[in-house]
GROMACS .gro file of C-alpha atoms in nm:
model
  272
    1MET     CA    1  -5.034   0.850   0.411
    2SER     CA    2  -5.417   0.811   0.331
    3LEU     CA    3  -5.542   0.842  -0.026
    4LEU     CA    4  -5.718   1.164   0.067
    5SER     CA    5  -5.375   1.324   0.244
    6LEU     CA    6  -5.171   1.214  -0.077
    7PHE     CA    7  -5.439   1.352  -0.330
    8LEU     CA    8  -5.408   1.689  -0.151
    9VAL     CA    9  -5.023   1.701  -0.125
   10ALA     CA   10  -5.043   1.674  -0.494
   11GLY     CA   11  -5.314   1.957  -0.531
   12LEU     CA   12  -5.075   2.180  -0.291
   13ALA     CA   13  -4.794   2.082  -0.553
   14LEU     CA   14  -4.956   2.149  -0.865
   15PHE     CA   15  -5.093   2.477  -0.716
   16ALA     CA   16  -4.723   2.575  -0.656
   17TYR     CA   17  -4.633   2.431  -1.019
   18VAL     CA   18  -4.869   2.654  -1.231
   19SER     CA   19  -4.827   2.947  -1.012
   20LEU     CA   20  -4.443   2.966  -1.107
   21ILE     CA   21  -4.557   2.861  -1.477
   22TRP     CA   22  -4.809   3.181  -1.418
   23LEU     CA   23  -4.535   3.374  -1.324
   24ALA     CA   24  -4.306   3.308  -1.640
   25SER     CA   25  -4.600   3.356  -1.866
   26LEU     CA   26  -4.634   3.746  -1.758
   27ALA     CA   27  -4.260   3.785  -1.806
   28LEU     CA   28  -4.260   3.626  -2.164
   29ARG     CA   29  -4.609   3.771  -2.238
   30ASP     CA   30  -4.663   3.412  -2.351
   31ALA     CA   31  -4.951   3.244  -2.172
   32SER     CA   32  -4.939   2.945  -2.384
   33ILE     CA   33  -4.592   2.842  -2.246
   34ILE     CA   34  -4.856   2.647  -2.008
   35ASP     CA   35  -4.909   2.368  -2.319
   36ILE     CA   36  -4.556   2.293  -2.287
   37PHE     CA   37  -4.571   2.214  -1.886
   38TRP     CA   38  -4.905   2.020  -1.936
   39GLY     CA   39  -4.748   1.664  -1.960
   40LEU     CA   40  -4.469   1.744  -1.730
   41GLY     CA   41  -4.731   1.814  -1.459
   42PHE     CA   42  -4.853   1.431  -1.488
   43VAL     CA   43  -4.506   1.347  -1.473
   44LEU     CA   44  -4.471   1.583  -1.131
   45VAL     CA   45  -4.770   1.417  -0.965
   46GLY     CA   46  -4.692   1.088  -1.067
   47TRP     CA   47  -4.350   1.039  -0.916
   48LEU     CA   48  -4.462   1.252  -0.647
   49TYR     CA   49  -4.725   0.972  -0.573
   50PHE     CA   50  -4.443   0.710  -0.659
   51ALA     CA   51  -4.249   0.849  -0.380
   52LEU     CA   52  -4.538   0.887  -0.100
   53SER     CA   53  -4.711   0.533  -0.195
   54ASP     CA   54  -4.671   0.189  -0.038
   55GLY     CA   55  -4.783   0.031  -0.358
   56TYR     CA   56  -4.672  -0.286  -0.559
   57ALA     CA   57  -4.290  -0.147  -0.678
   58PRO     CA   58  -4.303  -0.352  -1.020
   59ARG     CA   59  -4.666  -0.174  -1.076
   60GLN     CA   60  -4.550   0.153  -0.984
   61TRP     CA   61  -4.212   0.128  -1.193
   62LEU     CA   62  -4.411  -0.003  -1.518
   63LEU     CA   63  -4.666   0.287  -1.454
   64MET     CA   64  -4.429   0.560  -1.373
   65THR     CA   65  -4.172   0.462  -1.674
   66LEU     CA   66  -4.515   0.478  -1.924
   67VAL     CA   67  -4.630   0.831  -1.775
   68SER     CA   68  -4.247   0.937  -1.805
   69ILE     CA   69  -4.223   0.892  -2.163
   70TRP     CA   70  -4.537   1.010  -2.287
   71GLY     CA   71  -4.519   1.339  -2.075
   72LEU     CA   72  -4.136   1.389  -2.157
   73ARG     CA   73  -4.221   1.315  -2.546
   74LEU     CA   74  -4.506   1.560  -2.550
   75SER     CA   75  -4.355   1.828  -2.349
   76GLY     CA   76  -4.046   1.822  -2.546
   77TYR     CA   77  -4.256   1.774  -2.901
   78LEU     CA   78  -4.460   2.103  -2.798
   79LEU     CA   79  -4.130   2.274  -2.696
   80TRP     CA   80  -3.976   2.221  -2.985
   81ARG     CA   81  -4.270   2.283  -3.259
   82ASN     CA   82  -4.353   2.633  -3.048
   83TRP     CA   83  -4.013   2.777  -2.993
   84GLY     CA   84  -3.982   3.099  -3.158
   85GLN     CA   85  -4.346   3.090  -3.273
   86GLY     CA   86  -4.480   3.370  -3.010
   87GLU     CA   87  -4.796   3.287  -2.846
   88ASP     CA   88  -5.049   3.077  -2.994
   89PHE     CA   89  -5.375   3.205  -3.150
   90ARG     CA   90  -5.602   3.095  -2.907
   91TYR     CA   91  -5.430   3.282  -2.605
   92ARG     CA   92  -5.390   3.578  -2.820
   93GLN     CA   93  -5.782   3.581  -2.881
   94TRP     CA   94  -5.825   3.612  -2.508
   95ARG     CA   95  -5.562   3.829  -2.412
   96ALA     CA   96  -5.733   4.048  -2.664
   97ALA     CA   97  -6.058   3.989  -2.499
   98ALA     CA   98  -5.979   4.044  -2.156
   99GLY     CA   99  -5.726   4.322  -2.204
  100ARG     CA  100  -5.555   4.492  -1.908
  101GLN     CA  101  -5.747   4.209  -1.686
  102PHE     CA  102  -5.555   3.923  -1.887
  103TRP     CA  103  -5.284   3.877  -1.641
  104TRP     CA  104  -5.489   3.802  -1.327
  105ARG     CA  105  -5.792   3.665  -1.533
  106SER     CA  106  -5.559   3.413  -1.719
  107PHE     CA  107  -5.409   3.253  -1.359
  108PHE     CA  108  -5.751   3.139  -1.284
  109GLN     CA  109  -5.903   3.044  -1.638
  110VAL     CA  110  -5.563   2.879  -1.791
  111PHE     CA  111  -5.306   2.840  -1.533
  112LEU     CA  112  -5.505   2.733  -1.238
  113LEU     CA  113  -5.761   2.563  -1.448
  114GLN     CA  114  -5.505   2.332  -1.627
  115GLY     CA  115  -5.341   2.282  -1.275
  116PHE     CA  116  -5.681   2.146  -1.174
  117LEU     CA  117  -5.713   1.923  -1.462
  118ILE     CA  118  -5.404   1.784  -1.400
  119TRP     CA  119  -5.507   1.694  -1.047
  120ILE     CA  120  -5.818   1.549  -1.123
  121ILE     CA  121  -5.730   1.337  -1.448
  122SER     CA  122  -5.414   1.237  -1.276
  123VAL     CA  123  -5.611   1.025  -1.037
  124PRO     CA  124  -5.548   0.665  -1.164
  125LEU     CA  125  -5.175   0.715  -1.101
  126LEU     CA  126  -5.283   0.725  -0.742
  127ALA     CA  127  -5.481   0.452  -0.752
  128ALA     CA  128  -5.242   0.224  -0.916
  129GLN     CA  129  -4.923   0.338  -0.683
  130SER     CA  130  -5.109   0.313  -0.351
  131ALA     CA  131  -5.248  -0.025  -0.347
  132PRO     CA  132  -5.002  -0.295  -0.252
  133SER     CA  133  -5.216  -0.561  -0.395
  134PRO     CA  134  -5.238  -0.781  -0.602
  135ALA     CA  135  -4.906  -0.865  -0.585
  136GLY     CA  136  -4.786  -0.954  -0.921
  137LEU     CA  137  -4.869  -0.792  -1.276
  138THR     CA  138  -5.205  -0.911  -1.401
  139LEU     CA  139  -5.342  -0.952  -1.737
  140LEU     CA  140  -5.505  -0.601  -1.719
  141ASP     CA  141  -5.135  -0.469  -1.688
  142GLY     CA  142  -5.064  -0.625  -1.990
  143ALA     CA  143  -5.395  -0.484  -2.168
  144GLY     CA  144  -5.306  -0.160  -2.022
  145VAL     CA  145  -4.930  -0.143  -2.187
  146LEU     CA  146  -5.060  -0.282  -2.511
  147LEU     CA  147  -5.308  -0.020  -2.527
  148TRP     CA  148  -5.049   0.267  -2.406
  149LEU     CA  149  -4.843   0.124  -2.698
  150ALA     CA  150  -5.092   0.154  -2.943
  151GLY     CA  151  -5.185   0.499  -2.844
  152PHE     CA  152  -4.821   0.601  -2.851
  153TYR     CA  153  -4.774   0.505  -3.177
  154PHE     CA  154  -5.058   0.714  -3.308
  155GLU     CA  155  -4.956   1.014  -3.119
  156ALA     CA  156  -4.572   1.016  -3.169
  157VAL     CA  157  -4.572   0.918  -3.515
  158GLY     CA  158  -4.879   1.128  -3.613
  159ASP     CA  159  -4.661   1.455  -3.491
  160TRP     CA  160  -4.362   1.322  -3.638
  161GLN     CA  161  -4.554   1.277  -3.983
  162LEU     CA  162  -4.675   1.606  -3.989
  163ALA     CA  163  -4.367   1.793  -3.882
  164ARG     CA  164  -4.190   1.610  -4.184
  165PHE     CA  165  -4.509   1.715  -4.422
  166ARG     CA  166  -4.472   2.060  -4.282
  167ALA     CA  167  -4.098   2.084  -4.331
  168ASN     CA  168  -4.119   2.037  -4.686
  169PRO     CA  169  -4.197   2.370  -4.876
  170ALA     CA  170  -4.386   2.196  -5.156
  171ASN     CA  171  -4.641   2.078  -4.948
  172ARG     CA  172  -4.744   2.426  -4.858
  173GLY     CA  173  -5.087   2.508  -4.857
  174GLN     CA  174  -5.161   2.107  -4.868
  175VAL     CA  175  -5.323   1.866  -4.603
  176LEU     CA  176  -5.164   1.534  -4.477
  177SER     CA  177  -5.396   1.265  -4.575
  178GLN     CA  178  -5.118   1.005  -4.555
  179GLY     CA  179  -5.001   0.751  -4.315
  180VAL     CA  180  -5.182   0.772  -3.974
  181TRP     CA  181  -5.352   1.079  -4.103
  182ARG     CA  182  -5.514   0.855  -4.390
  183TYR     CA  183  -5.717   0.685  -4.112
  184THR     CA  184  -5.818   0.964  -3.844
  185ARG     CA  185  -5.779   1.335  -3.883
  186HIS     CA  186  -5.658   1.343  -3.541
  187PRO     CA  187  -5.407   1.068  -3.479
  188ASN     CA  188  -5.223   1.251  -3.207
  189TYR     CA  189  -5.552   1.305  -2.967
  190PHE     CA  190  -5.681   0.966  -3.038
  191GLY     CA  191  -5.337   0.831  -2.928
  192ASP     CA  192  -5.324   1.043  -2.603
  193ALA     CA  193  -5.678   0.916  -2.526
  194CYS     CA  194  -5.559   0.552  -2.578
  195GLN     CA  195  -5.234   0.603  -2.336
  196TRP     CA  196  -5.492   0.746  -2.043
  197TRP     CA  197  -5.735   0.450  -2.133
  198GLY     CA  198  -5.394   0.223  -2.071
  199PHE     CA  199  -5.303   0.399  -1.743
  200TYR     CA  200  -5.692   0.319  -1.604
  201LEU     CA  201  -5.639  -0.066  -1.683
  202ILE     CA  202  -5.298  -0.052  -1.509
  203ALA     CA  203  -5.525   0.094  -1.225
  204LEU     CA  204  -5.796  -0.118  -1.259
  205ALA     CA  205  -5.545  -0.410  -1.209
  206ALA     CA  206  -5.472  -0.249  -0.862
  207GLY     CA  207  -5.843  -0.237  -0.789
  208GLY     CA  208  -5.859   0.169  -0.880
  209TRP     CA  209  -6.193   0.109  -1.084
  210TRP     CA  210  -6.332   0.414  -0.947
  211SER     CA  211  -6.086   0.617  -1.114
  212LEU     CA  212  -6.270   0.562  -1.449
  213PHE     CA  213  -6.390   0.924  -1.489
  214SER     CA  214  -6.004   1.039  -1.573
  215PRO     CA  215  -6.008   0.861  -1.917
  216LEU     CA  216  -6.330   0.939  -1.974
  217LEU     CA  217  -6.288   1.304  -1.873
  218MET     CA  218  -5.951   1.295  -2.110
  219THR     CA  219  -6.155   1.157  -2.385
  220PHE     CA  220  -6.411   1.423  -2.364
  221LEU     CA  221  -6.206   1.678  -2.384
  222LEU     CA  222  -6.001   1.575  -2.649
  223ARG     CA  223  -6.287   1.525  -2.860
  224ARG     CA  224  -6.526   1.820  -2.723
  225VAL     CA  225  -6.354   2.091  -2.565
  226SER     CA  226  -5.979   2.163  -2.617
  227GLY     CA  227  -5.938   1.929  -2.894
  228VAL     CA  228  -6.120   1.822  -3.212
  229THR     CA  229  -6.398   2.087  -3.187
  230LEU     CA  230  -6.169   2.351  -3.136
  231LEU     CA  231  -5.926   2.297  -3.376
  232GLU     CA  232  -6.161   2.225  -3.627
  233ARG     CA  233  -6.420   2.497  -3.584
  234SER     CA  234  -6.109   2.717  -3.684
  235LEU     CA  235  -6.023   2.547  -3.977
  236LYS     CA  236  -6.333   2.532  -4.091
  237THR     CA  237  -6.346   2.931  -4.085
  238SER     CA  238  -6.027   3.002  -4.196
  239ARG     CA  239  -5.944   2.734  -4.462
  240PRO     CA  240  -6.302   2.617  -4.645
  241ALA     CA  241  -6.129   2.346  -4.871
  242TYR     CA  242  -6.037   2.160  -4.530
  243GLU     CA  243  -6.426   2.025  -4.588
  244ALA     CA  244  -6.305   1.786  -4.848
  245TYR     CA  245  -6.041   1.611  -4.606
  246ILE     CA  246  -6.327   1.622  -4.301
  247ALA     CA  247  -6.577   1.436  -4.567
  248THR     CA  248  -6.340   1.136  -4.630
  249THR     CA  249  -6.139   1.069  -4.293
  250ASN     CA  250  -6.276   0.971  -3.965
  251ALA     CA  251  -6.266   1.282  -3.712
  252PHE     CA  252  -6.129   1.064  -3.391
  253PHE     CA  253  -6.142   0.719  -3.412
  254PRO     CA  254  -5.938   0.547  -3.690
  255GLY     CA  255  -6.117   0.390  -3.990
  256ARG     CA  256  -6.098   0.309  -4.364
  257PRO     CA  257  -6.115   0.619  -4.580
  258ARG     CA  258  -6.419   0.691  -4.753
  259LYS     CA  259  -6.395   0.556  -5.130
  260HIS     CA  260  -6.454   0.911  -5.255
  261ALA     CA  261  -6.154   1.053  -5.087
  262PRO     CA  262  -5.981   1.301  -5.379
  263PRO     CA  263  -5.549   1.227  -5.397
  264PRO     CA  264  -5.413   1.436  -5.124
  265ALA     CA  265  -5.279   1.690  -5.360
  266ALA     CA  266  -5.623   1.796  -5.445
  267HIS     CA  267  -5.651   1.938  -5.067
  268THR     CA  268  -5.573   2.248  -4.932
  269GLY     CA  269  -5.552   2.415  -4.618
  270ASN     CA  270  -5.307   2.250  -4.313
  271GLN     CA  271  -5.296   2.073  -3.988
  272PRO     CA  272  -5.259   2.251  -3.680
   0.00000   0.00000   0.00000
């Protein structure tokens, strides 16, 4: 099957995937369930490419092991975090603004859009799995795995540290500025981006240089659209004291805290 045919089949599968989730969201009156299925969408597409491609099998297994760990962990964490919390505030705002039209507008503006993004961003998974050569893992594959491991550490450890911090009533109203949160205000977003650059390096090892737009787009979305920018706009508005944390800690790329940082207990506010 040609690359174009594989890509189109994946697009049709994702259309069906997000359509079913949209129908479930109507019954539940909760459009934010799409966030839980974001990571699983990449796992679905990745295994579809695995089943229909004739690439180098060890690279296919390597890539899909990493993709599955990333996607299943992310979706499982979001399911656990959001369970019983109701619809996310972003979607509540969109629902209120759209009124009675939200039920159909959400299909195009939320579900179909996210399905399209999964389709486009998952291109390295196609590139890496459809190339039969080189018949052997390379240094680029190894570099991709190392970068993925670093990203997974920041994302998974960051989520775990924040969950523990928020579970302690004594931390209510404070900002976590220890652990990986000491070096970046959004270790989960940074880690997510690193993992996708790792996937790209594995695709590059298989000649998929043309899929470079995928990690670039993912990084842009995390930094400028649905990640850092959107979240911090809300935090700055609702929690002015969060500015103290902003002044001392890098937003995305990890770095040493600035020396004039106040002690953690002096901060107020909360991470998402």
